[in-house]
Coordinates of C-alpha atoms in Angstrom, one line a residue:
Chain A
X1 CA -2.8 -8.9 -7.3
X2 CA -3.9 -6.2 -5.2
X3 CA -2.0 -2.9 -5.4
X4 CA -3.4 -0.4 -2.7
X5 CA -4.9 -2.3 0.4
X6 CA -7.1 -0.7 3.1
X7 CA -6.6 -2.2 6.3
X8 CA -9.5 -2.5 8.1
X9 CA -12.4 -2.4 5.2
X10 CA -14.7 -1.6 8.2
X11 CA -14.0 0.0 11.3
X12 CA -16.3 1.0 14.6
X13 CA -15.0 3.3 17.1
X14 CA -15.9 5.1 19.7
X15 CA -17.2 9.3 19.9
X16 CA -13.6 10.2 20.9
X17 CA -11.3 7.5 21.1
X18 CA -8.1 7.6 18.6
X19 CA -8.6 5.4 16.0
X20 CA -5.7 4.0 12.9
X21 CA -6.7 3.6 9.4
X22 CA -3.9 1.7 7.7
X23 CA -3.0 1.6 3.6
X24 CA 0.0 -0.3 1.8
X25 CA 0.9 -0.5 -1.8
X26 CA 3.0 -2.7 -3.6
X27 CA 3.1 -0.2 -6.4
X28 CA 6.3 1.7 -5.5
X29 CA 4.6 5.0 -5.9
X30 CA 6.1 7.9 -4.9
X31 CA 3.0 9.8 -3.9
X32 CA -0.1 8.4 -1.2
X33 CA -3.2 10.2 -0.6
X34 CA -5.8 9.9 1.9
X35 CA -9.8 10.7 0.7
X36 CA -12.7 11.2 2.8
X37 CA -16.0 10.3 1.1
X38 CA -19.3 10.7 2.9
X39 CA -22.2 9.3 2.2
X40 CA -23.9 10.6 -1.0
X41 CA -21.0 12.5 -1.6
X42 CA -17.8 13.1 -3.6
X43 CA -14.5 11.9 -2.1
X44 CA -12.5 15.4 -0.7
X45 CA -9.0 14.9 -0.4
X46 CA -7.3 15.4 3.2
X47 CA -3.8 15.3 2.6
X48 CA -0.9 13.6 0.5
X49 CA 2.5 12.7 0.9
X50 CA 5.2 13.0 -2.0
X51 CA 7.5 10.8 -1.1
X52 CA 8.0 11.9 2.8
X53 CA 6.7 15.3 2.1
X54 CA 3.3 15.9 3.9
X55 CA 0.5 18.1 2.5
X56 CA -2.4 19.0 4.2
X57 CA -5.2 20.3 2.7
X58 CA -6.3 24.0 4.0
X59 CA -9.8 23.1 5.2
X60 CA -8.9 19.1 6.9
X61 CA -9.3 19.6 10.4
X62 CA -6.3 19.3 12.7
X63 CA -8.4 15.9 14.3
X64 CA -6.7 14.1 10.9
X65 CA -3.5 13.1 11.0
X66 CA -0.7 11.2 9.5
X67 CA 2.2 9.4 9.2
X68 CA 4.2 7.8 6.5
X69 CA 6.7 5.5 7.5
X70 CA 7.9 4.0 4.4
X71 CA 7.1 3.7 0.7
X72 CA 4.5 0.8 1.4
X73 CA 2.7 1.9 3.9
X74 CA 0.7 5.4 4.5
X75 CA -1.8 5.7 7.9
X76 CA -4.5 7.9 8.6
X77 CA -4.9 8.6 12.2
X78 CA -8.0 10.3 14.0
X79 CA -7.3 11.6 17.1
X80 CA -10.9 12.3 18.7
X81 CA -13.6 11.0 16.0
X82 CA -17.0 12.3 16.2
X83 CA -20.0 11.7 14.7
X84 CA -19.3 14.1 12.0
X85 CA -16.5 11.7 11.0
X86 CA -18.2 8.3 9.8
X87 CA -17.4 8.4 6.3
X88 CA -15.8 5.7 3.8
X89 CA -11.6 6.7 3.7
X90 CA -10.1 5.9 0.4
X91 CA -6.2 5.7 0.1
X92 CA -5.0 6.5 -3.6
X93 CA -1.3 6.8 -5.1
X94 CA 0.0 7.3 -8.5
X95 CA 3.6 7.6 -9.2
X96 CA 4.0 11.3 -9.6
X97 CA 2.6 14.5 -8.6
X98 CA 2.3 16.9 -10.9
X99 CA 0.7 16.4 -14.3
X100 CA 3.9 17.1 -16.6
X101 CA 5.8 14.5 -15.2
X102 CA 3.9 11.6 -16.5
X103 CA 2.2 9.1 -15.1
X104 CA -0.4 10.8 -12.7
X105 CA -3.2 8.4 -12.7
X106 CA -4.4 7.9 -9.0
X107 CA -5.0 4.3 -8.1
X108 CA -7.6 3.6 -5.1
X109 CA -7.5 1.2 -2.3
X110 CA -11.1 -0.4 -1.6
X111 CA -11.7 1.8 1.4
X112 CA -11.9 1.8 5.0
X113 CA -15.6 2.6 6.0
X114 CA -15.7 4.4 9.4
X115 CA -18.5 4.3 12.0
X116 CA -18.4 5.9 15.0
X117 CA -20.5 5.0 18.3
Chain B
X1 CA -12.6 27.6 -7.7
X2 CA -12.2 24.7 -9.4
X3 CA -15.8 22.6 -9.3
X4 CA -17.4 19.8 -11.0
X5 CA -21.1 18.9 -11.6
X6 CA -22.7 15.8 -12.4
X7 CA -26.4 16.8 -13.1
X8 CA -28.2 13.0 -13.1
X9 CA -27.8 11.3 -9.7
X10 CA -28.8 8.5 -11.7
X11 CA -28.8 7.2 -15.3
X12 CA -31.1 4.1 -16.3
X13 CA -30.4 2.3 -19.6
X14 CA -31.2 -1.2 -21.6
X15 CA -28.5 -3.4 -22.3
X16 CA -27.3 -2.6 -25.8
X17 CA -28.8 1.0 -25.7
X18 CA -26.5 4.0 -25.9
X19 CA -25.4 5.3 -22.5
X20 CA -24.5 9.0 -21.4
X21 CA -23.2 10.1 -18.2
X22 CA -23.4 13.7 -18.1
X23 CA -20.4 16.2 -16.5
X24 CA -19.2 19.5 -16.6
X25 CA -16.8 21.7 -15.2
X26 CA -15.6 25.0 -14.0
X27 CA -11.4 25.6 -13.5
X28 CA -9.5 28.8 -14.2
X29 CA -6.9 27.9 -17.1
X30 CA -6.8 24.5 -19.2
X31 CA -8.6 22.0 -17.1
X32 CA -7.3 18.6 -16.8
X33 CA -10.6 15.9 -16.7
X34 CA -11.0 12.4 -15.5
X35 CA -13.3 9.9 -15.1
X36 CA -13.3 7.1 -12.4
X37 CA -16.2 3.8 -11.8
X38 CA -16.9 2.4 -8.6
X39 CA -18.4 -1.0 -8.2
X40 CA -19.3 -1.8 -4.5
X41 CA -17.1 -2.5 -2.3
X42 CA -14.7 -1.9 -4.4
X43 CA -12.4 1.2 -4.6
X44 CA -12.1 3.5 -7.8
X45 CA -10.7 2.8 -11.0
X46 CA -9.7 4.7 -13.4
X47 CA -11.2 5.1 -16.6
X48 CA -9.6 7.7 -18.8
X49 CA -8.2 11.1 -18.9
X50 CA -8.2 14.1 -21.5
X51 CA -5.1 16.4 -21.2
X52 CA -4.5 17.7 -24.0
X53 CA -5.0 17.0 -27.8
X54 CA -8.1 15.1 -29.5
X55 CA -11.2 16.0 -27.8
X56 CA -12.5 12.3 -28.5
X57 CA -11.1 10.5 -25.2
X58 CA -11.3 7.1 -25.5
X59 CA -10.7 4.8 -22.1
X60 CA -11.3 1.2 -20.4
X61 CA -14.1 -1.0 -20.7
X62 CA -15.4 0.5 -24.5
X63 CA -16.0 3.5 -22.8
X64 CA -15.0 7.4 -24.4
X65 CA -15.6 10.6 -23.1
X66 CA -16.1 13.8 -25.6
X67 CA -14.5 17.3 -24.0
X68 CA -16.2 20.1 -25.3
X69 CA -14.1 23.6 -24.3
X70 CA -17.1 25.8 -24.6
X71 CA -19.8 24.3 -23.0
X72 CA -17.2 23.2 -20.4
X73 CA -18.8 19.5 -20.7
X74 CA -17.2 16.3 -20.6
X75 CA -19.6 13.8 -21.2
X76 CA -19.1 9.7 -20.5
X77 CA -20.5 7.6 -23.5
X78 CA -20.8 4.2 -24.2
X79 CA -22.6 3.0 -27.6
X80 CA -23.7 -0.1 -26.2
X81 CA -24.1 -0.5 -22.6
X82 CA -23.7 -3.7 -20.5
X83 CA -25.2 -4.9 -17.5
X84 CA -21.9 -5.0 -15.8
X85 CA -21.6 -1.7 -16.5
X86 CA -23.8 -0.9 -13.7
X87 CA -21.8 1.0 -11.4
X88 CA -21.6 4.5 -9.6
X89 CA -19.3 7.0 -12.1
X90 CA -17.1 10.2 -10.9
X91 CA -15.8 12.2 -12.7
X92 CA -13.1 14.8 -11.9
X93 CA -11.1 17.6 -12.5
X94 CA -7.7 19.0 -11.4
X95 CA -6.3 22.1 -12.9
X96 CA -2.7 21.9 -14.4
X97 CA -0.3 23.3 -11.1
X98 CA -2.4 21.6 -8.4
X99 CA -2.5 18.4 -6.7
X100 CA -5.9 17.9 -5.7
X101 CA -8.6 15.5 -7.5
X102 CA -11.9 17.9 -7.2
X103 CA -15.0 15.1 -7.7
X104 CA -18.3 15.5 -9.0
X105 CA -20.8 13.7 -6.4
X106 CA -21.1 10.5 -8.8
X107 CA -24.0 8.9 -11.4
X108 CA -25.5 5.9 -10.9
X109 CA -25.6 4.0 -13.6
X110 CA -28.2 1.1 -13.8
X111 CA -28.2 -1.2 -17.0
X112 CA -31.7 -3.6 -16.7
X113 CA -31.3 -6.5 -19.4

């Protein structure tokens, strides 16, 4: 009964070589977001889509990228990881966006946990 | 800036003993508080929110969260914790007309039997 799935849970790359994180929900929500969380740390969002609305966040390097094809499915690409980018990558959605208009609880994928080589 | 602490990197308990996870918070305007568990390997769930209304919170799992305006606390509580509750804990904050989910850096929480 999975809702939000991170495909794969662990990834190894290469310093520099584009790498695809992938997420799918079977929740129908309109909103996706993509976390970075590195170790010992607090996740720090990157970016969100509202339906097919992108948002980036003002400080997530231009590196991070994404795409949003359809309701289900919501990817993070990387275009040239380094080192500085081995983190866990959580993928979270919740039906709406902004608090007023219900239900805003952000669900959360098990994570993809990047290493880079 | 909106910012959240979590003071304890880790909390140890006994099984049936009280638990507290400790958080507070700093937002401009009414803050809107949340807090999430992680078990490994496992993304986050959610465990309960305070918007608006009775400061008493309570959420999943027997757990309850107290919001206290002026000391800008929102502590996790438990009166009787289990070993399954060992977990890591975040708690989080979002003020009213943004988007973002601002994390503390989590609380380990380690109940021994």
């Amino acid at each position: 009964d999975a809702m939000v799935i991170q495909n794969p849970r662990y990834q190894v790359t290469q310093f520099g070589k584009p790498v695809t994180l992938s997420c799918s929900q079977t929740l129908n929500h309109n909103v996706m977001y993509w976390y970075q969380q590195k170790s010992s740390q607090a996740p720090k969002l990157l970016f969100h889509y509202y339906d097919k609305d992108f948002n980036n966040e003002a400080d997530t390097p231009d590196n991070f990228q994404s795409r949003r094809p359809n309701t289900s499915f919501c990817f993070l690409d990387i275009r040239s990881p380094g080192l500085g980018d081995a983190a866990m990558y959580l993928c979270a959605t919740s039906r709406d966006l902004f608090l007023g208009q219900g239900s805003h609880e952000q669900y959360f994928g098990p994570g993809t946990r990047l290493t880079v080589t | 800036a909106q910012s959240v602490a979590q003071p304890e990197d880790q909390v140890n308990v006994a099984e049936g003993n009280p638990l507290t996870v400790k958080c507070t918070y700093s937002v401009s305007g009414n803050p809107y508080l949340f807090w999430y568990v992680q078990y490994p390997n496992r993304g986050l769930q959610f465990l309960l929110k305070y918007i608006t209304g009775d400061n008493l919170v309570k959420g999943s799992y027997g757990f309850e969260a107290e919001f206290n305006k002026s000391q800008t606390s929102f502590h996790l509580k438990k009166p009787s914790a289990l070993v399954s509750d060992s977990a890591l804990y975040f708690c989080a904050v979002r003020e009213q007309a943004g988007t973002a989910l601002i994390f503390g850096k989590g609380t380990t929480l380690s109940v021994s039997s």
